[in-house]
Tab-separated table of C-alpha atoms and ligand atoms in Angstrom:
chain	number	residue	atom	x	y	z
W	489	UNK	CA	0.000	0.000	0.000
W	490	UNK	CA	1.376	3.420	-0.951
W	491	UNK	CA	0.903	6.942	0.341
W	492	UNK	CA	-1.129	8.150	-2.634
W	493	UNK	CA	-4.890	7.549	-2.626
W	494	UNK	CA	-4.401	5.895	-6.021
W	495	UNK	CA	-2.154	3.267	-4.458
W	496	UNK	CA	-4.285	2.697	-1.351
W	497	UNK	CA	-3.381	5.692	0.873
W	498	UNK	CA	-5.749	8.150	2.542
W	499	UNK	CA	-7.069	10.806	0.114
W	500	UNK	CA	-6.567	14.527	0.795
W	501	UNK	CA	-10.354	14.958	0.571
W	502	UNK	CA	-12.659	12.324	1.926
W	503	UNK	CA	-15.808	11.311	0.011
W	504	UNK	CA	-17.962	13.556	2.232
W	505	UNK	CA	-16.193	16.781	1.167
W	506	UNK	CA	-18.336	18.082	-1.680
W	507	UNK	CA	-17.231	20.437	-4.442
W	508	UNK	CA	-19.548	23.244	-5.537
W	509	UNK	CA	-22.004	22.120	-8.191
W	510	UNK	CA	-22.315	23.447	-11.733
W	511	UNK	CA	-24.593	24.658	-13.251
W	512	UNK	CA	-26.511	26.505	-10.534
W	513	UNK	CA	-29.910	28.189	-10.422
W	514	UNK	CA	-32.230	29.736	-7.834
W	515	UNK	CA	-35.957	30.015	-7.195
W	516	UNK	CA	-36.114	33.317	-9.139
W	517	UNK	CA	-34.981	31.450	-12.269
W	518	UNK	CA	-37.666	28.803	-11.792
W	519	UNK	CA	-40.326	31.512	-11.347
W	520	UNK	CA	-39.182	33.283	-14.517
W	521	UNK	CA	-39.253	30.043	-16.537
W	522	UNK	CA	-42.736	29.384	-15.301
W	523	UNK	CA	-43.832	32.922	-16.239
W	524	UNK	CA	-42.360	32.437	-19.727
W	525	UNK	CA	-44.222	29.146	-20.110
W	526	UNK	CA	-47.473	30.834	-19.146
W	527	UNK	CA	-46.856	33.840	-21.384
W	528	UNK	CA	-47.145	31.869	-24.634
W	529	UNK	CA	-44.277	33.999	-25.987
W	530	UNK	CA	-41.624	31.317	-26.362
W	531	UNK	CA	-39.285	32.455	-29.113
W	532	UNK	CA	-38.457	34.802	-31.994
W	533	UNK	CA	-37.256	38.218	-30.865
W	534	UNK	CA	-38.962	37.798	-27.500
W	535	UNK	CA	-38.655	40.436	-24.757
W	536	UNK	CA	-36.424	38.342	-22.445
W	537	UNK	CA	-34.013	37.541	-25.243
W	538	UNK	CA	-33.502	41.225	-26.030
W	539	UNK	CA	-33.347	42.191	-22.369
W	540	UNK	CA	-30.595	39.627	-21.863
W	541	UNK	CA	-28.748	40.692	-25.042
W	542	UNK	CA	-28.737	44.321	-23.898
W	543	UNK	CA	-27.558	43.524	-20.367
W	544	UNK	CA	-24.910	40.962	-21.363
W	545	UNK	CA	-23.459	43.322	-24.002
W	546	UNK	CA	-23.503	46.241	-21.536
W	547	UNK	CA	-21.650	44.181	-18.898
W	548	UNK	CA	-18.812	43.711	-21.407
W	549	UNK	CA	-19.066	47.376	-22.529
W	550	UNK	CA	-20.055	46.264	-26.026
W	551	UNK	CA	-22.176	48.444	-28.312
W	552	UNK	CA	-24.056	45.525	-29.896
W	553	UNK	CA	-24.954	41.998	-28.862
W	554	UNK	CA	-27.333	39.341	-30.116
W	555	UNK	CA	-28.219	35.785	-29.049
W	556	UNK	CA	-27.780	32.759	-31.305
W	557	UNK	CA	-28.177	28.992	-31.102
W	558	UNK	CA	-24.716	28.033	-29.798
W	559	UNK	CA	-21.057	28.988	-29.843
W	560	UNK	CA	-20.295	26.968	-32.987
W	561	UNK	CA	-22.965	28.740	-34.998
W	562	UNK	CA	-21.865	32.028	-33.400
W	563	UNK	CA	-18.444	31.591	-35.004
W	564	UNK	CA	-19.967	30.577	-38.320
W	565	UNK	CA	-22.258	33.611	-38.595
W	566	UNK	CA	-19.466	35.899	-37.334
W	567	UNK	CA	-17.417	34.842	-40.371
W	568	UNK	CA	-20.418	35.080	-42.683
W	569	UNK	CA	-21.148	38.584	-41.374
W	570	UNK	CA	-17.574	39.524	-42.349
W	571	UNK	CA	-18.112	37.891	-45.759
W	572	UNK	CA	-15.436	35.269	-45.168
W	573	UNK	CA	-16.001	32.260	-47.401
W	574	UNK	CA	-14.677	29.847	-49.996
W	575	UNK	CA	-10.886	29.464	-50.082
W	576	UNK	CA	-10.197	32.310	-47.631
W	577	UNK	CA	-7.619	31.422	-44.986
W	578	UNK	CA	-8.471	31.894	-41.322
W	579	UNK	CA	-5.848	31.453	-38.614
W	580	UNK	CA	-7.001	29.282	-35.703
W	581	UNK	CA	-5.056	28.181	-32.609
W	582	UNK	CA	-3.893	24.558	-32.684
W	583	UNK	CA	-5.241	24.052	-29.190
W	584	UNK	CA	-8.949	24.771	-28.818
W	585	UNK	CA	-12.236	22.920	-28.877
W	586	UNK	CA	-12.707	21.585	-32.425
W	587	UNK	CA	-15.664	23.941	-33.074
W	588	UNK	CA	-13.323	26.889	-33.645
W	589	UNK	CA	-11.810	25.202	-36.700
W	590	UNK	CA	-14.985	23.345	-37.721
W	591	UNK	CA	-16.852	26.649	-38.094
W	592	UNK	CA	-14.161	27.815	-40.536
W	593	UNK	CA	-14.696	24.671	-42.608
W	594	UNK	CA	-18.438	25.251	-42.530
W	595	UNK	CA	-18.047	28.561	-44.374
W	596	UNK	CA	-15.780	26.784	-46.909
W	597	UNK	CA	-12.718	28.655	-45.709
W	598	UNK	CA	-9.368	27.071	-44.787
W	599	UNK	CA	-8.456	26.727	-41.094
W	600	UNK	CA	-4.722	27.443	-40.770
W	601	UNK	CA	-3.638	25.902	-37.479
W	602	UNK	CA	-1.023	27.868	-35.541
W	603	UNK	CA	0.769	26.739	-32.409
W	604	UNK	CA	0.233	28.266	-28.980
W	605	UNK	CA	2.471	29.781	-26.293
W	606	UNK	CA	3.764	27.311	-23.680
W	607	UNK	CA	2.733	29.495	-20.758
W	608	UNK	CA	-0.836	30.359	-21.846
W	609	UNK	CA	-1.809	27.818	-24.570
W	610	UNK	CA	-3.181	30.829	-26.479
W	611	UNK	CA	-1.983	31.983	-29.929
W	612	UNK	CA	1.770	32.465	-30.281
W	613	UNK	CA	1.889	35.798	-32.105
W	614	UNK	CA	5.302	35.232	-33.734
W	615	UNK	CA	3.929	32.037	-35.277
W	616	UNK	CA	0.720	33.846	-36.266
W	617	UNK	CA	2.728	36.452	-38.149
W	618	UNK	CA	4.694	33.739	-39.946
W	619	UNK	CA	1.442	32.005	-41.021
W	620	UNK	CA	-0.133	35.085	-42.665
W	621	UNK	CA	-0.385	34.859	-46.473
W	622	UNK	CA	-2.068	36.891	-49.199
W	623	UNK	CA	-5.156	34.691	-48.701
W	624	UNK	CA	-5.486	35.283	-44.939
W	625	UNK	CA	-8.679	37.181	-44.095
W	626	UNK	CA	-9.025	36.749	-40.343
W	627	UNK	CA	-7.504	35.509	-37.119
W	628	UNK	CA	-9.660	33.743	-34.561
W	629	UNK	CA	-8.203	34.191	-31.106
W	630	UNK	CA	-9.462	31.839	-28.402
W	631	UNK	CA	-9.249	33.080	-24.826
W	632	UNK	CA	-8.506	29.561	-23.645
W	633	UNK	CA	-9.427	28.200	-20.197
W	634	UNK	CA	-8.269	31.175	-18.023
W	635	UNK	CA	-5.490	32.721	-20.139
W	636	UNK	CA	-5.064	35.284	-22.894
W	637	UNK	CA	-2.474	36.075	-25.515
W	638	UNK	CA	-1.254	39.677	-25.790
W	639	UNK	CA	-4.463	41.206	-27.129
W	640	UNK	CA	-2.961	44.684	-27.626
W	641	UNK	CA	-0.251	43.267	-29.896
W	642	UNK	CA	-2.674	40.980	-31.717
W	643	UNK	CA	-5.131	43.803	-32.420
W	644	UNK	CA	-2.276	45.914	-33.801
W	645	UNK	CA	-1.042	43.034	-35.964
W	646	UNK	CA	-4.545	42.660	-37.431
W	647	UNK	CA	-4.821	46.394	-38.089
W	648	UNK	CA	-1.370	46.524	-39.718
W	649	UNK	CA	-2.087	43.528	-41.951
W	650	UNK	CA	-5.700	44.459	-42.761
W	651	UNK	CA	-7.124	41.295	-41.155
W	652	UNK	CA	-10.316	40.794	-39.193
W	653	UNK	CA	-9.919	39.828	-35.549
W	654	UNK	CA	-12.558	37.382	-34.323
W	655	UNK	CA	-12.696	36.559	-30.611
W	656	UNK	CA	-13.848	33.115	-29.532
W	657	UNK	CA	-14.969	33.927	-25.994
W	658	UNK	CA	-16.635	30.553	-25.315
W	659	UNK	CA	-14.566	30.158	-22.138
W	660	UNK	CA	-14.352	33.629	-20.681
W	661	UNK	CA	-17.604	35.486	-20.093
W	662	UNK	CA	-16.729	38.381	-17.807
W	663	UNK	CA	-12.987	38.623	-18.579
W	664	UNK	CA	-11.547	42.106	-19.079
W	665	UNK	CA	-8.358	43.258	-20.830
W	666	UNK	CA	-7.191	46.743	-19.753
W	667	UNK	CA	-10.728	47.333	-18.493
W	668	UNK	CA	-12.359	46.351	-21.800
W	669	UNK	CA	-14.637	43.335	-21.913
W	670	UNK	CA	-13.722	40.330	-24.018
W	671	UNK	CA	-15.886	40.397	-27.085
W	672	UNK	CA	-15.021	44.057	-27.712
W	673	UNK	CA	-11.304	43.640	-28.432
W	674	UNK	CA	-11.666	42.702	-32.104
W	675	UNK	CA	-14.177	43.101	-34.936
W	676	UNK	CA	-16.665	40.488	-33.879
W	677	UNK	CA	-16.984	37.854	-31.147
W	678	UNK	CA	-18.761	34.640	-30.259
W	679	UNK	CA	-19.694	33.180	-26.858
W	680	UNK	CA	-21.094	29.773	-25.850
W	681	UNK	CA	-23.719	29.107	-23.172
W	682	UNK	CA	-23.360	25.308	-23.280
W	683	UNK	CA	-23.945	23.656	-19.902
W	684	UNK	CA	-20.333	23.575	-18.681
W	685	UNK	CA	-19.624	27.232	-19.508
W	686	UNK	CA	-19.352	30.002	-16.921
W	687	UNK	CA	-22.716	31.391	-18.021
W	688	UNK	CA	-25.068	28.714	-19.222
W	689	UNK	CA	-28.519	27.976	-20.608
W	690	UNK	CA	-27.785	24.326	-21.357
W	691	UNK	CA	-27.114	25.300	-24.958
W	692	UNK	CA	-26.936	28.764	-26.496
W	693	UNK	CA	-24.614	31.327	-28.005
W	694	UNK	CA	-24.009	35.045	-28.448
W	695	UNK	CA	-22.325	37.470	-30.827
W	696	UNK	CA	-20.898	40.898	-30.055
W	697	UNK	CA	-19.688	43.641	-32.383
W	698	UNK	CA	-19.152	47.383	-32.332
W	699	UNK	CA	-20.544	48.222	-35.757
W	700	UNK	CA	-24.243	48.634	-36.579
W	701	UNK	CA	-24.000	47.189	-40.097
W	702	UNK	CA	-22.317	44.044	-38.758
W	703	UNK	CA	-24.970	43.768	-36.056
W	704	UNK	CA	-27.761	43.960	-38.636
W	705	UNK	CA	-26.040	41.273	-40.709
W	706	UNK	CA	-25.761	39.066	-37.614
W	707	UNK	CA	-29.467	39.618	-37.020
W	708	UNK	CA	-30.264	38.412	-40.538
W	709	UNK	CA	-27.852	35.498	-40.431
W	710	UNK	CA	-29.346	34.012	-37.300
W	711	UNK	CA	-32.889	34.692	-38.450
W	712	UNK	CA	-33.415	32.864	-41.780
W	713	UNK	CA	-31.904	35.799	-43.673
W	714	UNK	CA	-34.673	38.312	-42.818
W	715	UNK	CA	-33.495	41.907	-42.950
W	716	UNK	CA	-33.288	43.773	-39.649
W	717	UNK	CA	-36.734	45.007	-38.532
W	718	UNK	CA	-38.289	42.917	-41.321
W	719	UNK	CA	-36.685	44.953	-44.068
W	720	UNK	CA	-37.097	42.322	-46.782
W	721	UNK	CA	-35.254	44.391	-49.387
W	722	UNK	CA	-32.084	43.467	-47.473
W	723	UNK	CA	-32.864	39.748	-47.035
W	724	UNK	CA	-29.927	37.347	-47.417
W	725	UNK	CA	-29.444	33.569	-47.525
W	726	UNK	CA	-29.360	31.925	-44.082
W	727	UNK	CA	-30.907	29.490	-41.626
W	728	UNK	CA	-32.592	29.572	-38.221
W	729	UNK	CA	-30.055	29.997	-35.409
W	730	UNK	CA	-32.297	31.674	-32.819
W	731	UNK	CA	-32.699	30.796	-29.123
W	732	UNK	CA	-35.848	30.436	-27.045
W	733	UNK	CA	-37.277	32.656	-24.332
W	734	UNK	CA	-36.628	29.918	-21.732
W	735	UNK	CA	-32.917	30.019	-22.557
W	736	UNK	CA	-32.973	33.810	-22.265
W	737	UNK	CA	-34.797	33.517	-18.931
W	738	UNK	CA	-32.200	31.208	-17.413
W	739	UNK	CA	-29.418	33.410	-18.817
W	740	UNK	CA	-30.932	36.498	-17.169
W	741	UNK	CA	-30.820	34.646	-13.842
W	742	UNK	CA	-27.220	33.541	-14.452
W	743	UNK	CA	-26.208	37.066	-15.386
W	744	UNK	CA	-27.247	38.357	-11.957
W	745	UNK	CA	-24.642	35.946	-10.465
W	746	UNK	CA	-21.945	36.130	-13.151
W	747	UNK	CA	-19.845	39.020	-11.841
W	748	UNK	CA	-19.625	37.661	-8.299
W	749	UNK	CA	-18.750	34.159	-9.569
W	750	UNK	CA	-16.093	35.415	-11.987
W	751	UNK	CA	-14.491	37.500	-9.220
W	752	UNK	CA	-14.584	34.592	-6.759
W	753	UNK	CA	-12.917	32.280	-9.293
W	754	UNK	CA	-10.278	34.878	-10.087
W	755	UNK	CA	-9.390	35.408	-6.410
W	756	UNK	CA	-9.214	31.640	-5.824
W	757	UNK	CA	-7.170	31.058	-8.984
W	758	UNK	CA	-4.609	33.683	-8.005
W	759	UNK	CA	-4.353	32.188	-4.515
W	760	UNK	CA	-3.980	28.660	-5.909
W	761	UNK	CA	-1.389	29.756	-8.471
W	762	UNK	CA	0.690	31.300	-5.688
W	763	UNK	CA	0.616	27.962	-3.814
W	764	UNK	CA	1.419	25.899	-6.923
W	765	UNK	CA	4.362	28.165	-7.751
W	766	UNK	CA	6.065	26.935	-4.566
W	767	UNK	CA	5.924	23.251	-5.589
W	768	UNK	CA	9.040	22.070	-7.457
W	769	UNK	CA	8.090	20.589	-10.821
W	770	UNK	CA	4.803	22.510	-11.080
W	771	UNK	CA	4.420	25.571	-13.325
W	772	UNK	CA	1.398	27.883	-13.004
W	773	UNK	CA	0.034	29.418	-16.206
W	774	UNK	CA	0.888	33.020	-17.031
W	775	UNK	CA	-1.648	35.688	-16.085
W	776	UNK	CA	-0.780	38.730	-18.208
W	777	UNK	CA	-0.782	41.986	-16.255
W	778	UNK	CA	-3.200	43.595	-18.717
W	779	UNK	CA	-5.903	41.117	-17.705
W	780	UNK	CA	-7.892	43.302	-15.345
W	781	UNK	CA	-10.370	40.538	-14.588
W	782	UNK	CA	-9.674	36.898	-15.473
W	783	UNK	CA	-12.498	34.452	-16.113
W	784	UNK	CA	-11.871	30.715	-15.859
W	785	UNK	CA	-13.628	27.962	-17.787
W	786	UNK	CA	-10.974	25.568	-16.510
W	787	UNK	CA	-8.118	26.094	-14.105
W	788	UNK	CA	-4.899	24.829	-15.727
W	789	UNK	CA	-1.269	24.293	-14.812
W	790	UNK	CA	1.804	22.507	-16.165
W	791	UNK	CA	4.198	19.829	-15.007
W	792	UNK	CA	7.942	20.222	-15.490
W	793	UNK	CA	9.279	16.751	-16.273
W	794	UNK	CA	12.891	17.940	-16.084
W	795	UNK	CA	12.335	18.322	-12.338
W	796	UNK	CA	9.795	15.598	-11.546
W	797	UNK	CA	11.495	12.240	-11.029
W	798	UNK	CA	8.894	9.774	-12.254
W	799	UNK	CA	9.281	6.325	-13.793
W	800	UNK	CA	9.625	6.236	-17.598
W	801	UNK	CA	6.328	6.633	-19.458
W	802	UNK	CA	4.560	8.533	-16.680
W	803	UNK	CA	2.741	11.598	-18.024
W	804	UNK	CA	0.049	14.155	-17.214
W	805	UNK	CA	-2.761	11.560	-17.490
W	806	UNK	CA	-1.174	9.483	-14.711
W	807	UNK	CA	-0.666	12.613	-12.610
W	808	UNK	CA	-4.297	13.616	-13.248
W	809	UNK	CA	-5.519	10.173	-12.209
W	810	UNK	CA	-3.629	10.490	-8.932
W	811	UNK	CA	-5.158	13.931	-8.324
W	812	UNK	CA	-8.597	12.586	-9.101
W	813	UNK	CA	-8.134	9.932	-6.426
W	814	UNK	CA	-6.949	12.544	-3.877
W	815	UNK	CA	-9.599	15.145	-4.603
W	816	UNK	CA	-12.554	13.333	-6.120
W	817	UNK	CA	-12.876	15.625	-9.125
W	818	UNK	CA	-11.564	15.287	-12.683
W	819	UNK	CA	-8.114	16.542	-13.690
W	820	UNK	CA	-7.573	15.975	-17.414
W	821	UNK	CA	-5.009	16.872	-20.059
W	822	UNK	CA	-6.045	19.960	-22.066
W	823	UNK	CA	-7.686	19.657	-25.515
W	824	UNK	CA	-6.156	17.380	-28.116
W	825	UNK	CA	-4.069	19.362	-30.621
W	826	UNK	CA	-6.181	19.955	-33.720
W	827	UNK	CA	-3.695	18.166	-35.986
W	828	UNK	CA	-4.518	14.932	-34.128
W	829	UNK	CA	-7.981	15.481	-32.717
W	830	UNK	CA	-10.530	12.675	-32.636
W	831	UNK	CA	-13.368	15.101	-33.412
W	832	UNK	CA	-11.714	17.280	-36.038
W	833	UNK	CA	-12.014	15.219	-39.230
W	834	UNK	CA	-12.408	17.536	-42.230
W	835	UNK	CA	-11.989	14.671	-44.696
W	836	UNK	CA	-15.065	12.771	-43.519
W	837	UNK	CA	-17.600	15.072	-45.240
W	838	UNK	CA	-18.118	15.311	-48.970
W	839	UNK	CA	-19.329	18.891	-48.647
W	840	UNK	CA	-15.767	19.916	-47.782
W	841	UNK	CA	-14.411	18.439	-50.997
W	842	UNK	CA	-14.541	21.705	-52.921
W	843	UNK	CA	-11.601	20.699	-55.112
W	844	UNK	CA	-8.334	18.764	-54.832
W	845	UNK	CA	-6.312	21.759	-53.664
W	846	UNK	CA	-8.827	22.692	-50.958
W	847	UNK	CA	-8.952	19.055	-49.797
W	848	UNK	CA	-5.173	19.173	-49.328
W	849	UNK	CA	-5.213	22.505	-47.539
W	850	UNK	CA	-7.762	21.431	-44.936
W	851	UNK	CA	-5.697	18.379	-43.952
W	852	UNK	CA	-4.951	19.083	-40.271
W	853	UNK	CA	-1.908	16.795	-40.230
W	854	UNK	CA	0.033	19.261	-42.404
W	855	UNK	CA	0.427	21.607	-39.410
W	856	UNK	CA	3.168	21.300	-36.783
W	857	UNK	CA	1.952	22.076	-33.258
W	858	UNK	CA	4.699	20.975	-30.859
W	859	UNK	CA	3.596	23.142	-27.922
W	860	UNK	CA	-0.055	22.070	-28.144
W	861	UNK	CA	1.029	18.432	-28.539
W	862	UNK	CA	3.310	18.551	-25.488
W	863	UNK	CA	0.630	20.242	-23.392
W	864	UNK	CA	-1.883	17.528	-24.258
W	865	UNK	CA	0.400	14.495	-24.130
W	866	UNK	CA	2.795	15.337	-21.346
W	867	UNK	CA	2.664	18.663	-19.501
W	868	UNK	CA	-0.811	20.079	-19.086
W	869	UNK	CA	-3.648	19.542	-16.635
W	870	UNK	CA	-7.072	21.155	-16.440
W	871	UNK	CA	-9.886	21.063	-13.906
W	872	UNK	CA	-13.366	22.466	-14.461
W	873	UNK	CA	-14.176	25.908	-13.014
W	874	UNK	CA	-16.645	24.579	-10.441
W	875	UNK	CA	-13.696	23.943	-8.083
W	876	UNK	CA	-12.816	27.659	-8.172
W	877	UNK	CA	-16.233	28.468	-6.713
W	878	UNK	CA	-15.137	26.819	-3.469
W	879	UNK	CA	-13.594	28.275	-0.316
W	880	UNK	CA	-9.911	29.033	0.346
W	881	UNK	CA	-9.565	25.680	2.120
W	882	UNK	CA	-10.647	23.944	-1.101
W	883	UNK	CA	-7.734	25.641	-2.901
W	884	UNK	CA	-5.463	24.493	-0.057
W	885	UNK	CA	-6.683	20.937	-0.688
W	886	UNK	CA	-5.811	21.160	-4.376
W	887	UNK	CA	-2.319	22.489	-3.653
W	888	UNK	CA	-1.788	19.865	-0.915
W	889	UNK	CA	-2.825	17.098	-3.313
W	890	UNK	CA	-0.529	18.370	-6.083
W	891	UNK	CA	2.396	18.548	-3.642
W	892	UNK	CA	1.561	15.048	-2.369
W	893	UNK	CA	1.590	13.558	-5.875
W	894	UNK	CA	4.879	15.338	-6.656
W	895	UNK	CA	6.447	13.976	-3.458
W	896	UNK	CA	5.247	10.417	-4.078
W	897	UNK	CA	5.493	10.418	-7.849
W	898	UNK	CA	7.564	7.218	-7.824
W	899	UNK	CA	4.353	5.386	-6.813
W	900	UNK	CA	2.823	6.099	-10.241
W	901	UNK	CA	3.070	3.189	-12.634
W	902	UNK	CA	2.300	3.093	-16.322
W	903	UNK	CA	0.377	-0.132	-15.821
W	904	UNK	CA	-1.048	0.848	-12.427
W	905	UNK	CA	-4.579	1.941	-11.537
W	906	UNK	CA	-5.293	4.476	-14.242
W	907	UNK	CA	-7.394	7.562	-14.313
W	908	UNK	CA	-10.851	6.832	-13.583
W	909	UNK	CA	-11.325	6.733	-17.312
W	910	UNK	CA	-14.707	8.378	-17.052
W	911	UNK	CA	-14.046	11.865	-18.371
W	912	UNK	CA	-15.521	14.616	-16.322
W	913	UNK	CA	-18.642	15.558	-18.278
W	914	UNK	CA	-17.939	19.268	-18.420
W	915	UNK	CA	-14.361	18.799	-19.560
W	916	UNK	CA	-15.418	16.528	-22.384
W	917	UNK	CA	-16.764	19.572	-24.185
R	535	PLP	C1	-13.323	27.388	-27.405
R	535	PLP	C2	-14.686	26.976	-27.842
R	535	PLP	N1	-15.194	27.501	-28.963
R	535	PLP	C3	-16.424	27.189	-29.407
R	535	PLP	C4	-17.211	26.301	-28.711
R	535	PLP	C5	-18.554	25.915	-29.276
R	535	PLP	O1	-19.602	26.255	-28.456
R	535	PLP	P1	-20.965	25.406	-28.463
R	535	PLP	O2	-20.709	24.124	-27.748
R	535	PLP	O3	-21.934	26.289	-27.740
R	535	PLP	O4	-21.346	25.203	-29.890
R	535	PLP	C6	-16.736	25.729	-27.533
R	535	PLP	C7	-17.572	24.780	-26.779
R	535	PLP	O5	-17.153	24.063	-25.950
R	535	PLP	C8	-15.438	26.072	-27.087
R	535	PLP	O6	-14.928	25.527	-25.973
């Protein structure tokens, strides 16, 4: 019997210690949903949807905001609003949820995968610059987990090169860069309200922009192509990507809690990072000083295998399994790199076979992503944001467990009891 819970020792947190739940709701939300049900106004430019859109945009200091079906569609219609389409190149980080690149494919453009920075897993701007060609139309930046790339530099690069900057804010509702809300730092932005996200309606999405013409195009694109305010002379081709009043109702409830939750997570994350920084072999992620409020979809950190003295073949999955056993919550490697991602398979759909050259260009294996690969296969770990809603003593538990696994790392065996293989539901998406 070893010292680690995975090898039969006593866990840092017993089974009775509960983590905060996610998602959350209160009786006001239930009352509002009931009122919506009774109102017989369930969808299509309903009053709650527009109330939410106004308030959510205002919280981020955005001029315009509009709801849509989900964060994948939000990215798609953002590109369509900018008239990005067939054969255009769009730069996408090599580490992100597959939807960021899939949306590019769905407008018949070419996702150009670019590697990320080791300390943030967000776009590496030197590599972005090297990937720009005459065909590049836009860069999609993903504010990943709880980190950001240098948004001031990226915005300048886009201005200098005449490229659109699209923010994928699926992870970071309520994050601010130099006092400006995410979603307002580029030309257009997309958010997700899928269940695991920091503001959720089960499913749902949102677009922000600062330009009225773009806003009116977004309105049409999510609304079967109808012109804004039913101006049919300006109708365009599109589908139905609207949300329902129930989704808007639950989002209005969530929005009343968002700021307090984001702040609580940020305080806890900074406290936890300070503790992790003291553990040899553990590297906290970088929090850029221009982030005036960080928002965390997942809390992440890295392992330094030059310092950790584990048996050959031991990696972040084994470390995560040991943490899971100590803490009874899922610690997983970050997203698969998009050049080897089980759910990013451009060549499985005939509709993407525009011609032989396009087929070649959308092959994800042509891109080299060493930093994203190392983060997924060896160095990175991520835990869902619900843990950051806990108390200071919960952060102490996490740091104690990490230090315990580091100290007893020789107990980890490649063939030993593995991660509870059940992926934590929220991390799976
Ligand atoms: C970074 C990122 N972009 C886009 C999306 C897509 O959002 P949705 O699931 O609402 O379609 C997600 C969802 O997990 C995401 O994590």
